[in-house]
Coordinates of C-alpha atoms in Angstrom, one line a residue:
X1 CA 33.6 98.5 -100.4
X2 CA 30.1 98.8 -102.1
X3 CA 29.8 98.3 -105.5
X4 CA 28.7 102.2 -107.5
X5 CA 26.4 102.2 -110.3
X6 CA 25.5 104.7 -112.7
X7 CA 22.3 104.9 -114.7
X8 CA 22.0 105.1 -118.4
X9 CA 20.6 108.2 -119.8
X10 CA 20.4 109.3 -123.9
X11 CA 23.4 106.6 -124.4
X12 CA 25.9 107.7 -121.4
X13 CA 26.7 106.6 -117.7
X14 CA 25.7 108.9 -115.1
X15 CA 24.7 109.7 -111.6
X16 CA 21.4 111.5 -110.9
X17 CA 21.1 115.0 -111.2
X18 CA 21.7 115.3 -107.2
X19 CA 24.4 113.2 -106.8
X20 CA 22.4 110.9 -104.4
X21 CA 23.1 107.5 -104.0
X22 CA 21.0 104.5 -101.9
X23 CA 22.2 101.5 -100.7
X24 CA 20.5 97.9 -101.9
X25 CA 20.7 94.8 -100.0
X26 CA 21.5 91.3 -100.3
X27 CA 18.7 89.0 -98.7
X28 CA 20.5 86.4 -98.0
X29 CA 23.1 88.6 -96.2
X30 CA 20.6 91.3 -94.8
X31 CA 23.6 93.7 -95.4
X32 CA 24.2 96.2 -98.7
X33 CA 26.3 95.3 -101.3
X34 CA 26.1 98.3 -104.2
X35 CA 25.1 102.1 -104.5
X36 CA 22.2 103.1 -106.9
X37 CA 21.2 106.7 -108.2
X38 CA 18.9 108.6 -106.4
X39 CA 17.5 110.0 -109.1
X40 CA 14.3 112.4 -109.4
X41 CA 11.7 113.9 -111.1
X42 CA 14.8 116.1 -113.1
X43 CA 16.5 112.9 -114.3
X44 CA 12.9 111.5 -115.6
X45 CA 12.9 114.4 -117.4
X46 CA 16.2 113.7 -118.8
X47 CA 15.5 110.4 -120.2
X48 CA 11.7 110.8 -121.0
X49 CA 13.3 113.9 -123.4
X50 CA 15.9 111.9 -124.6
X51 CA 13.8 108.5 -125.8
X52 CA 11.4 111.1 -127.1
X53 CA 14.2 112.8 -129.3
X54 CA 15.6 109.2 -130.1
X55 CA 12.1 108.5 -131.2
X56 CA 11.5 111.5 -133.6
X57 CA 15.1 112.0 -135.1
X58 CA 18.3 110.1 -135.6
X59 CA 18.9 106.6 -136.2
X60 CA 16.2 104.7 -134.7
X61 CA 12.9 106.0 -137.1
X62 CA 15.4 105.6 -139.9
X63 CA 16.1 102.0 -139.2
X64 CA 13.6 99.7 -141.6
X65 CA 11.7 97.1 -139.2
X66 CA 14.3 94.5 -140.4
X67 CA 17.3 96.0 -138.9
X68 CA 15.6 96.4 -136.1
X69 CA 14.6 92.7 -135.3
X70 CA 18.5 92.7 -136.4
X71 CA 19.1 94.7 -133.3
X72 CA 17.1 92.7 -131.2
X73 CA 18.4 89.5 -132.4
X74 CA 22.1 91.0 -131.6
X75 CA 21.0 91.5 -128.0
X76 CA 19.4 88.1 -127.9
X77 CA 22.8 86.7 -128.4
X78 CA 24.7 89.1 -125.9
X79 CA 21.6 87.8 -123.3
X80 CA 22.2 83.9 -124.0
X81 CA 25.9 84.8 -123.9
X82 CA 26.1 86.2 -120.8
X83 CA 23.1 84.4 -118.7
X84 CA 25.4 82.9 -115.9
X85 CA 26.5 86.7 -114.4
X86 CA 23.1 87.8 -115.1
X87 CA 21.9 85.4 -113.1
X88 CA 24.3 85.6 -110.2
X89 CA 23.6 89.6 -110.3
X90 CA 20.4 88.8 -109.6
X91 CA 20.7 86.1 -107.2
X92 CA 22.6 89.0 -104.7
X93 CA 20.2 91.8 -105.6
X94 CA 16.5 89.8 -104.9
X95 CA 18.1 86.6 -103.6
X96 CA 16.0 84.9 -106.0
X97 CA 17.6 80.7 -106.2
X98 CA 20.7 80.5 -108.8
X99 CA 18.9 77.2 -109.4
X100 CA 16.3 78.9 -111.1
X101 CA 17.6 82.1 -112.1
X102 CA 20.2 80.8 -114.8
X103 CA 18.2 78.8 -116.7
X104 CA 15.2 82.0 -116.6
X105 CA 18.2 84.3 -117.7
X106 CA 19.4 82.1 -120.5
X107 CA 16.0 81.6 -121.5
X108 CA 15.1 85.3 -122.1
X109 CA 17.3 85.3 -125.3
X110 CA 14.1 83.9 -127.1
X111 CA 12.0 87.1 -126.5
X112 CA 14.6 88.7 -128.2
X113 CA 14.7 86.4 -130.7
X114 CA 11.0 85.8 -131.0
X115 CA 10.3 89.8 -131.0
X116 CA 13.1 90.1 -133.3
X117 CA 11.4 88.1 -135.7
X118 CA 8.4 89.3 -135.4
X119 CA 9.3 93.4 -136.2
X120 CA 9.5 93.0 -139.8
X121 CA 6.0 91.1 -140.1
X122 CA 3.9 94.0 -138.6
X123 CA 1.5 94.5 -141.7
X124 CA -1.3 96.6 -142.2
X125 CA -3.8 95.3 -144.6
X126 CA -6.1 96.4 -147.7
X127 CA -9.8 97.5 -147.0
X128 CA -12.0 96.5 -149.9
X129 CA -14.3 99.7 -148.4
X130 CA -18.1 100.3 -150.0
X131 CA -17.1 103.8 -151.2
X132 CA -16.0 103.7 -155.4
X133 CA -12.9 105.1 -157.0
X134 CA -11.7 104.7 -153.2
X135 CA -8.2 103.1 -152.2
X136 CA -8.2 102.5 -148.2
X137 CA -5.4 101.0 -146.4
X138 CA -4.2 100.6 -142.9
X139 CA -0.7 100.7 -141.2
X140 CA 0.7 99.9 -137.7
X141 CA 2.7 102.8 -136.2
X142 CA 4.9 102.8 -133.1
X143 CA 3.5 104.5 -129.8
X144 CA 6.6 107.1 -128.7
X145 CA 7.6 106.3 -125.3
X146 CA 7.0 103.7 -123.2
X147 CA 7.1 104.0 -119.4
X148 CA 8.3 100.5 -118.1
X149 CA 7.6 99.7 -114.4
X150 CA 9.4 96.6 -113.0
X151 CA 8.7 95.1 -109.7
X152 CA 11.7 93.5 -107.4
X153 CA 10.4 89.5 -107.8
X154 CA 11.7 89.0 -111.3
X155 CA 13.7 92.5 -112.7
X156 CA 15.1 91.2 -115.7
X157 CA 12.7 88.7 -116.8
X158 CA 9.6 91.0 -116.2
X159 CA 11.9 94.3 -118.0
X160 CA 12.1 92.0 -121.2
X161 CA 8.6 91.2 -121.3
X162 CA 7.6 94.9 -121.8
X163 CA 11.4 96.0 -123.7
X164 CA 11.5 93.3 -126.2
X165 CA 7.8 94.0 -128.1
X166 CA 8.0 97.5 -127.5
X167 CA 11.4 97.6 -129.3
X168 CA 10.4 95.4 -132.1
X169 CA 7.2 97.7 -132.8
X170 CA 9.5 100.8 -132.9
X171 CA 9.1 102.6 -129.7
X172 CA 11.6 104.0 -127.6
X173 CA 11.2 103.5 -123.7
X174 CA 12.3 104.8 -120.0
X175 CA 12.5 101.5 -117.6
X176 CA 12.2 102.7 -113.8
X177 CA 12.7 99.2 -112.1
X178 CA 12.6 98.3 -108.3
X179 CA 14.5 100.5 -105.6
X180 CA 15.0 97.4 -104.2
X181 CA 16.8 95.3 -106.9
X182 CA 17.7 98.1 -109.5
X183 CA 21.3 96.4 -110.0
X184 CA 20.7 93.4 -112.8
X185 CA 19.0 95.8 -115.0
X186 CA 21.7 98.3 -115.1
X187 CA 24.3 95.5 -115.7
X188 CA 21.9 94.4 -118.7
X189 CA 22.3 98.1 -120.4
X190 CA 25.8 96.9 -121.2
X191 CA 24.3 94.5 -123.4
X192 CA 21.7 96.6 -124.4
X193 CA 24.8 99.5 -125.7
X194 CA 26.9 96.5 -127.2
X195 CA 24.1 95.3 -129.0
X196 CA 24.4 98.6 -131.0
X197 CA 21.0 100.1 -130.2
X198 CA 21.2 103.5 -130.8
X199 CA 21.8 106.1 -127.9
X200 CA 18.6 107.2 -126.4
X201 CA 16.1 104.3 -127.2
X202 CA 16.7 102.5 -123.7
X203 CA 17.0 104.6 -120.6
X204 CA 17.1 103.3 -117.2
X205 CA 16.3 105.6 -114.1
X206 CA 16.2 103.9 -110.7
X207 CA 15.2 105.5 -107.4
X208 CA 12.1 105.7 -105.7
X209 CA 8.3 105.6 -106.4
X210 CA 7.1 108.7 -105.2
X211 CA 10.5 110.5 -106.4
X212 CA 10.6 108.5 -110.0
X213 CA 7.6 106.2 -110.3
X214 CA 5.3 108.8 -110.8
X215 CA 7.0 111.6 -112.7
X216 CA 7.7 109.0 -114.9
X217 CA 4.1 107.9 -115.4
X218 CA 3.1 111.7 -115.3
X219 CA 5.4 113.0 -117.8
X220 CA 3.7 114.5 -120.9
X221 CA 5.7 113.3 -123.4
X222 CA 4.7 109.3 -122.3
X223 CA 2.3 107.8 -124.8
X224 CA 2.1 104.7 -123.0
X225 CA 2.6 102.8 -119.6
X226 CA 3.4 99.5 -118.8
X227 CA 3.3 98.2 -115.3
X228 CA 3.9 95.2 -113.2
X229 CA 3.6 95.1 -109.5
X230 CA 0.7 95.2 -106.8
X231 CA -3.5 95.8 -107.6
X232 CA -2.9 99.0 -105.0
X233 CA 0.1 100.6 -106.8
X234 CA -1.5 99.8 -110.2
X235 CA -4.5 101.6 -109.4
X236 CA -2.5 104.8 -108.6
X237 CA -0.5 104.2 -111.7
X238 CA -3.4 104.0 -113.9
X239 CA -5.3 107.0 -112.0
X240 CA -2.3 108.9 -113.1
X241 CA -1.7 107.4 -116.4
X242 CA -5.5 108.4 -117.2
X243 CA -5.0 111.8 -116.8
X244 CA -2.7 111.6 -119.4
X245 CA -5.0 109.8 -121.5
X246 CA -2.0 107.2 -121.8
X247 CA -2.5 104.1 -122.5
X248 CA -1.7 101.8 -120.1
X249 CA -0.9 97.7 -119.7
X250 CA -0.9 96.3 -115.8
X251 CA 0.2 92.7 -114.6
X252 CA -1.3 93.3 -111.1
X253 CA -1.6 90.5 -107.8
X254 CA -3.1 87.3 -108.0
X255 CA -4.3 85.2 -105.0
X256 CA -4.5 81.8 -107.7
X257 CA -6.1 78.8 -106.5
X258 CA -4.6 75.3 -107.2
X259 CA -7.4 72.7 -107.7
X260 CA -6.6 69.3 -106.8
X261 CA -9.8 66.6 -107.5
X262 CA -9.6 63.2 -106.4
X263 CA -9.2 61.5 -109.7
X264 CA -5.4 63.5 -109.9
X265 CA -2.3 61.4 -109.8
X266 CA -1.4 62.6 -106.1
X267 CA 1.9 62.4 -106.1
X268 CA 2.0 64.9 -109.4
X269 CA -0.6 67.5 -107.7
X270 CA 1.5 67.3 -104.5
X271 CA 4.5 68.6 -106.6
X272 CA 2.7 71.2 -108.5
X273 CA 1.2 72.4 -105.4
X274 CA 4.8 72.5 -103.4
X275 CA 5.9 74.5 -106.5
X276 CA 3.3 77.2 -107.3
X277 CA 3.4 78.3 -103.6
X278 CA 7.2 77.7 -102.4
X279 CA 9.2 78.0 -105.0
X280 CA 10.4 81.4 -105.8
X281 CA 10.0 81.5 -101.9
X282 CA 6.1 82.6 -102.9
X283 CA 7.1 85.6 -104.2
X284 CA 5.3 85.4 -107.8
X285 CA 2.5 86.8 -109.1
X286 CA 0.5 83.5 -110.1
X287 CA 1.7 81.8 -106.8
X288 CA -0.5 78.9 -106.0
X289 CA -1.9 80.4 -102.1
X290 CA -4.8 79.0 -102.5
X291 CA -5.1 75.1 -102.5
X292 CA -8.8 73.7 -103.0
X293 CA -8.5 69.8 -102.4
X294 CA -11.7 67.9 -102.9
X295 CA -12.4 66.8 -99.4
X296 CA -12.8 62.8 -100.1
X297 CA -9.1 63.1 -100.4
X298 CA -8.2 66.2 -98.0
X299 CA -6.0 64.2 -95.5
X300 CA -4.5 62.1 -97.4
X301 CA -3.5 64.5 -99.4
X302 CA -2.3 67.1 -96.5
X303 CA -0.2 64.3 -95.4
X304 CA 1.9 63.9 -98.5
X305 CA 1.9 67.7 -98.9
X306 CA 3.5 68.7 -95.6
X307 CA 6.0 65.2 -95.6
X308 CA 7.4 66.9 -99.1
X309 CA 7.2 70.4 -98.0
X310 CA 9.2 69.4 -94.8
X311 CA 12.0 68.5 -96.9
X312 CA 12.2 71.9 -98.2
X313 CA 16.1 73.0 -97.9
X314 CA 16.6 76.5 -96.9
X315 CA 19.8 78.4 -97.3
X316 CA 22.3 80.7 -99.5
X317 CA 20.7 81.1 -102.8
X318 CA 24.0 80.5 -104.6
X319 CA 24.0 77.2 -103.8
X320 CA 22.4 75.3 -106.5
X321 CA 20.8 72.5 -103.5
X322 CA 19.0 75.3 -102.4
X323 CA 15.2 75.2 -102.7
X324 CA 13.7 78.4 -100.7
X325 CA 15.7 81.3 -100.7
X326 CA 15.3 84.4 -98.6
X327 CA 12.2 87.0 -99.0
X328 CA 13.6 90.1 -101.6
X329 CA 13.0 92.6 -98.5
X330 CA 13.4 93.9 -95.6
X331 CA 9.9 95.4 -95.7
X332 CA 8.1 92.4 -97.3
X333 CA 9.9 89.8 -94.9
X334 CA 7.4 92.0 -92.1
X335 CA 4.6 92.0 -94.5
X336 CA 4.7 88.1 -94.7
X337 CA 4.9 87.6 -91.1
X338 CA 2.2 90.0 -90.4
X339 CA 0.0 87.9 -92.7
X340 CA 0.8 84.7 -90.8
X341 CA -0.1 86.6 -87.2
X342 CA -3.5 87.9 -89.2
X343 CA -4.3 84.2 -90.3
X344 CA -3.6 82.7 -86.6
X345 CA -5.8 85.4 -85.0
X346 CA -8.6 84.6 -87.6
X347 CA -8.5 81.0 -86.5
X348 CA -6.6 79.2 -89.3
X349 CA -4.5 76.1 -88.0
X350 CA -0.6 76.2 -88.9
X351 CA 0.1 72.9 -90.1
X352 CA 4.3 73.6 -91.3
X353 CA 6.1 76.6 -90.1
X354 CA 4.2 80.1 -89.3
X355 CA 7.7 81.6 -88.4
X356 CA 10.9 83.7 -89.3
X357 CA 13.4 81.3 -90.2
X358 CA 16.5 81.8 -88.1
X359 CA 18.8 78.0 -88.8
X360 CA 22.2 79.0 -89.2
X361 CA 21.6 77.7 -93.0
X362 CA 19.7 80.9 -93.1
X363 CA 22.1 83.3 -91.9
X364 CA 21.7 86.6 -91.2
X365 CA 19.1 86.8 -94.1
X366 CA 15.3 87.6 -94.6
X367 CA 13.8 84.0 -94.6
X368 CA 10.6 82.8 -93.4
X369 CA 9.6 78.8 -92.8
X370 CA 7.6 77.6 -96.1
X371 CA 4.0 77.5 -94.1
X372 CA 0.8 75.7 -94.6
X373 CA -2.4 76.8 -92.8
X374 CA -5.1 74.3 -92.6
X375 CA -8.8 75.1 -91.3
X376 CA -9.0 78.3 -93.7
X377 CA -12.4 79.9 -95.0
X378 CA -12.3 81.6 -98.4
X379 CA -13.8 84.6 -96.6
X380 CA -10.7 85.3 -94.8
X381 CA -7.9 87.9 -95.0
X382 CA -5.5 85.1 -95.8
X383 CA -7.6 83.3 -98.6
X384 CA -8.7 87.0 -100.2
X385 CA -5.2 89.1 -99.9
X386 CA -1.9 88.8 -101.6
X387 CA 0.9 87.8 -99.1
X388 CA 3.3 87.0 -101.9
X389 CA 5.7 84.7 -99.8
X390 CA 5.8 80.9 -98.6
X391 CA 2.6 81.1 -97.4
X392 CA -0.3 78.3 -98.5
X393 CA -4.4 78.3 -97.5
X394 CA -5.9 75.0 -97.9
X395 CA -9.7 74.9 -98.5
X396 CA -11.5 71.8 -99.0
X397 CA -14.3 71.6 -101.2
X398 CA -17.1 68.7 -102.2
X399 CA -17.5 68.9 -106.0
X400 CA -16.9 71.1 -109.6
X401 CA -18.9 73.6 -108.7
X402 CA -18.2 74.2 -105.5
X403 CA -14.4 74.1 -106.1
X404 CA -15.3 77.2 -109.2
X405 CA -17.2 79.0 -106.4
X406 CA -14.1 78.9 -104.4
X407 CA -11.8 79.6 -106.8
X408 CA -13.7 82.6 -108.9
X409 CA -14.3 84.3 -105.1
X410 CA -11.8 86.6 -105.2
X411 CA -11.0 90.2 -106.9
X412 CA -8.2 88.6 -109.0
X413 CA -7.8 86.2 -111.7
X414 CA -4.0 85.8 -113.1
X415 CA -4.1 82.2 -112.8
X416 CA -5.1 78.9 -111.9
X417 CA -4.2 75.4 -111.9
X418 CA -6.5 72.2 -112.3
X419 CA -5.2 68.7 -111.3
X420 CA -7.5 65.6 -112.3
X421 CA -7.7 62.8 -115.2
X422 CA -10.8 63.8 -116.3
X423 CA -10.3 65.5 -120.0
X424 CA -14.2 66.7 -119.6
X425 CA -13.6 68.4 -115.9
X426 CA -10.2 69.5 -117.4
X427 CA -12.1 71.0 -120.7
X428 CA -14.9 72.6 -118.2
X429 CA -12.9 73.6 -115.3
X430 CA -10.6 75.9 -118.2
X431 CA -14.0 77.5 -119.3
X432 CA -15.3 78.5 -116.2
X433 CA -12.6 80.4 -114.0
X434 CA -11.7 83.7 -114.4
X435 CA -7.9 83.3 -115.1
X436 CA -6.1 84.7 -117.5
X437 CA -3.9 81.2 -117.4
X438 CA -5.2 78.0 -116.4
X439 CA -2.8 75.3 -116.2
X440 CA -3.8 71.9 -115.5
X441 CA -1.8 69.1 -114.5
X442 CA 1.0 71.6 -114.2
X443 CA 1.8 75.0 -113.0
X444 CA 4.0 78.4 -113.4
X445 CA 4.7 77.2 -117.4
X446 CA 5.0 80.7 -119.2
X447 CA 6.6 81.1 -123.0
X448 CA 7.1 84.1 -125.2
X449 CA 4.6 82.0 -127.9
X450 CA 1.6 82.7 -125.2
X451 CA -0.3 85.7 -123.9
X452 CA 0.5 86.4 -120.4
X453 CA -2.4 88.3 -118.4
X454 CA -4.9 88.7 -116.1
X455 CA -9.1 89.2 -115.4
X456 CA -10.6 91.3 -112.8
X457 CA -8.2 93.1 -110.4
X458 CA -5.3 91.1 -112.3
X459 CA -4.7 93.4 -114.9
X460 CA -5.2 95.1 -118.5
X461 CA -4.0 93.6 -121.5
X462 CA -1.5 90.7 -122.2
X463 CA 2.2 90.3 -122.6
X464 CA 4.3 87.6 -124.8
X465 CA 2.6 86.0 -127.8
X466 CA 2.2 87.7 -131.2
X467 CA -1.3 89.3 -130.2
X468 CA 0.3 91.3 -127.6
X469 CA 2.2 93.5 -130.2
X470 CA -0.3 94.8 -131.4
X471 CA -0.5 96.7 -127.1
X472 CA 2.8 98.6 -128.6
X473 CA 0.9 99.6 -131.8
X474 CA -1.5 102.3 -133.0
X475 CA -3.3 101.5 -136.2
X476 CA -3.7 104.1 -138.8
X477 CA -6.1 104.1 -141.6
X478 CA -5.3 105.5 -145.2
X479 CA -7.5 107.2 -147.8
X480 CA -7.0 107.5 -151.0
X481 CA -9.2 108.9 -153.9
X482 CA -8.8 107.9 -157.1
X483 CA -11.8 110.1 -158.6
X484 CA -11.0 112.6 -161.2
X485 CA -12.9 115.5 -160.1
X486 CA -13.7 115.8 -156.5
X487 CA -17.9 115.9 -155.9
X488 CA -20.1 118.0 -153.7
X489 CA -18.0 119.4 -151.1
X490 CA -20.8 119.9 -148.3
X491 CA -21.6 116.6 -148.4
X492 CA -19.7 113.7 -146.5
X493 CA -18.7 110.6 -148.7

């Protein structure tokens, strides 16, 4: 029997409005295991109205900033607490590696924590202003509500990213996650209600784009949208939000190069290149597709590459031996493999894989072989679009600036990685791309101390660090006359 959920509206459990239910998969089985709520453009309504009368009246504008990095704190604990079935809820919904997935759930307790710090130490400040017998001040003020988009790679993780600082500032939000992994994020609200966070303040509403998506982003009483997912669907998203006038933060695509010079310890660069590309089975947003190896050391290189990636294990995701799990979908395992039948007919050489996986470690589930195409050009379809699975493009390249032609040549910029000795190529190469992250002599490091974000088609704004708060905030400024008589009426001060 499938597993029913209900989603979490103004503090209750229920089904949508129509009573509709879809079914979401396991990858790893290719067969449903749980119902979600259908809901609609009705139940948007529903929980847009209810964050929006949490936000104006009851407990939550009561609370002073301290109790509620209290709050925040409290669901920091319930997180750490109960990581492990978080994880393996997860695991079944986007089949991302258990491996992985407990340590990322345990470790999204310190947003919590972090943010929860953070809400009492949102301060305004004194403006010594050239206007006499003046007092001006300024004050950060909450938003209203926040429209919270999650894509299907990372539900939980991504969700706390945009809940976290948008709770600490003092909004209230409506979270519409993935139709395809909806599940993890409705087992969270438990948490989120046991944590004592008034009713209202988090509302869940899962179902489709077109159906939720968008009334969601549309609804007039939404002061602010926060999205992660694809370049394509953020630009509809933010053509919406703009009629609105809303504002608006985007963590889009990324097609990230890795940049591997011939002064890099090898053996390091090898593994940093194995994991920005296959782990996570590709399916991350700074993914590593692109790998620019100087070409004094292209073959060498390639040959330690594909004897590690070869050893790549495949299999259930539960097991914690596993090292590529399945793709999330049903629709993105055909988008991965169309990519890989686009990059053959534009003449690029499959050096590893290039094929649905089908080993009985696989199952029946959505897997595709961790591939390697050699004999790429940056001007192709496979160097330039975002496949977002196991899918790698190595270029080779003669020096520095040829390897920041390569790697600026594209409409993103979310990251980059940099492998060599050199402090003064490390120092340079960090200027010069456009990436919103450039790691170098590692990859995929991401904390809730440092801004998160990307350039060009990558995105708009920043998430995690203390800066980013401020993307929750609206600033306020404060007069106050301290004249006696007040002067010439028809003429501004």
């Amino acid at each position: 029997m499938l597993t029913k959920y209900q989603t979490h509206i103004a503090g209750r459990w229920v089904d949508s409005a129509s009573g509709e239910f879809f079914e979401t998969d396991n990858p790893y089985t290719g067969k449903p295991w749980a119902l979600i709520p259908r809901c609609a453009a009705d139940d948007v309504d529903r929980a847009v109205r209810a964050a929006h009368q949490a936000f104006t009246s009851g407990e939550w504008p009561t609370l002073t900033a301290s109790k509620r990095g209290a709050l925040l704190r409290r669901l920091g604990d319930l997180v750490a607490e109960h990581s492990k079935f978080l994880a393996e809820i997860e695991v079944r919904d986007n089949g991302k590696l258990i491996a992985e997935m407990t340590p990322v759930t345990a470790y999204m307790a310190q947003w919590y924590h972090y943010y929860g710090g953070l809400a009492d130490k949102i301060e305004g400040s004194v403006i010594p202003t050239d206007k006499p017998d003046t007092f001006n001040y300024t004050r950060y003020e909450p938003l209203g509500v926040v429209a919270a988009i999650v894509p299907w790679n990372s539900p939980l993780f991504l969700t706390t990213w945009k809940l976290a600082p948008a709770l600490a500032a003092g909004n209230t939000i409506v979270i519409k996650p993935s139709e395809f992994t909806s599940a993890s994020l409705l087992e969270f609200m438990k948490l989120v209600e046991r944590a004592g966070i008034p009713p209202g303040v988090v509302n869940v509403v899962t179902g489709f784009g077109q159906e939720v998506g968008m009334p969601l982003v549309e609804h007039p009483l939404v002061a602010k949208v926060a999205f992660t997912g694809s370049d394509a669907t953020g630009q509809r998203v933010y053509e919406a939000a703009a009629r609105g006038l809303k504002r608006v933060s985007m963590e889009l695509g990324g097609k990230s190069p890795n940049i591997v010079f011939d002064d890099a310890e090898l053996d390091n660069a090898v593994k940093g290149v194995v994991s920005g590309i296959f782990a996570a089975t590709g399916q991350t947003c700074v993914a590593g597709s692109r790998l620019l190896v100087q070409k004094s050391i292209h073959d060498q290189f390639v040959e330690r590459l594909l004897a590690l990636a070869r050893t790549a294990k495949m299999g259930n995701p539960m097991d914690l031996d596993t090292q590529v799990g399945p793709i999330t979908n049903r629709p993105q395992l055909e988008k991965v493999l169309k990519y890989i039948d686009i990059a053959k007919s534009e003449g690029a050489t499959p050096l590893l894989g290039g094929r649905r996986a089908s080993g009985a470690e696989c199952g029946d589930g959505w897997f595709v072989e961790p591939t390697i195409f050699g004999g790429v050009r940056n001007t192709m379809r496979i160097a330039q679009e975002e496949v977002f699975g196991p899918v790698l493009s190595i270029i080779p390249f003669s020096d520095e600036d040829e390897a920041l032609s390569l790697g600026n040549d594209v409409v993103y910029g979310l990251a980059a990685g940099v492998w060599t000795q050199s402090m003064r190529r490390a120092l340079m190469m960090a200027d010069r791309l456009q990436a919103g992250t450039v790691w170098v002599n590692t990859y995929r490091a991401v904390s809730y101390l440092s801004p998160f974000g990307g350039y060009k088609r990558s995105g708009i704004g920043r998430e995690s660090g203390q800066e980013m708060l401020k993307e929750y905030l609206q600033v306020k400024s404060v007069w106050i006359s301290t004249q006696s008589e007040v002067p010439n009426p028809f003429v501004q001060r």
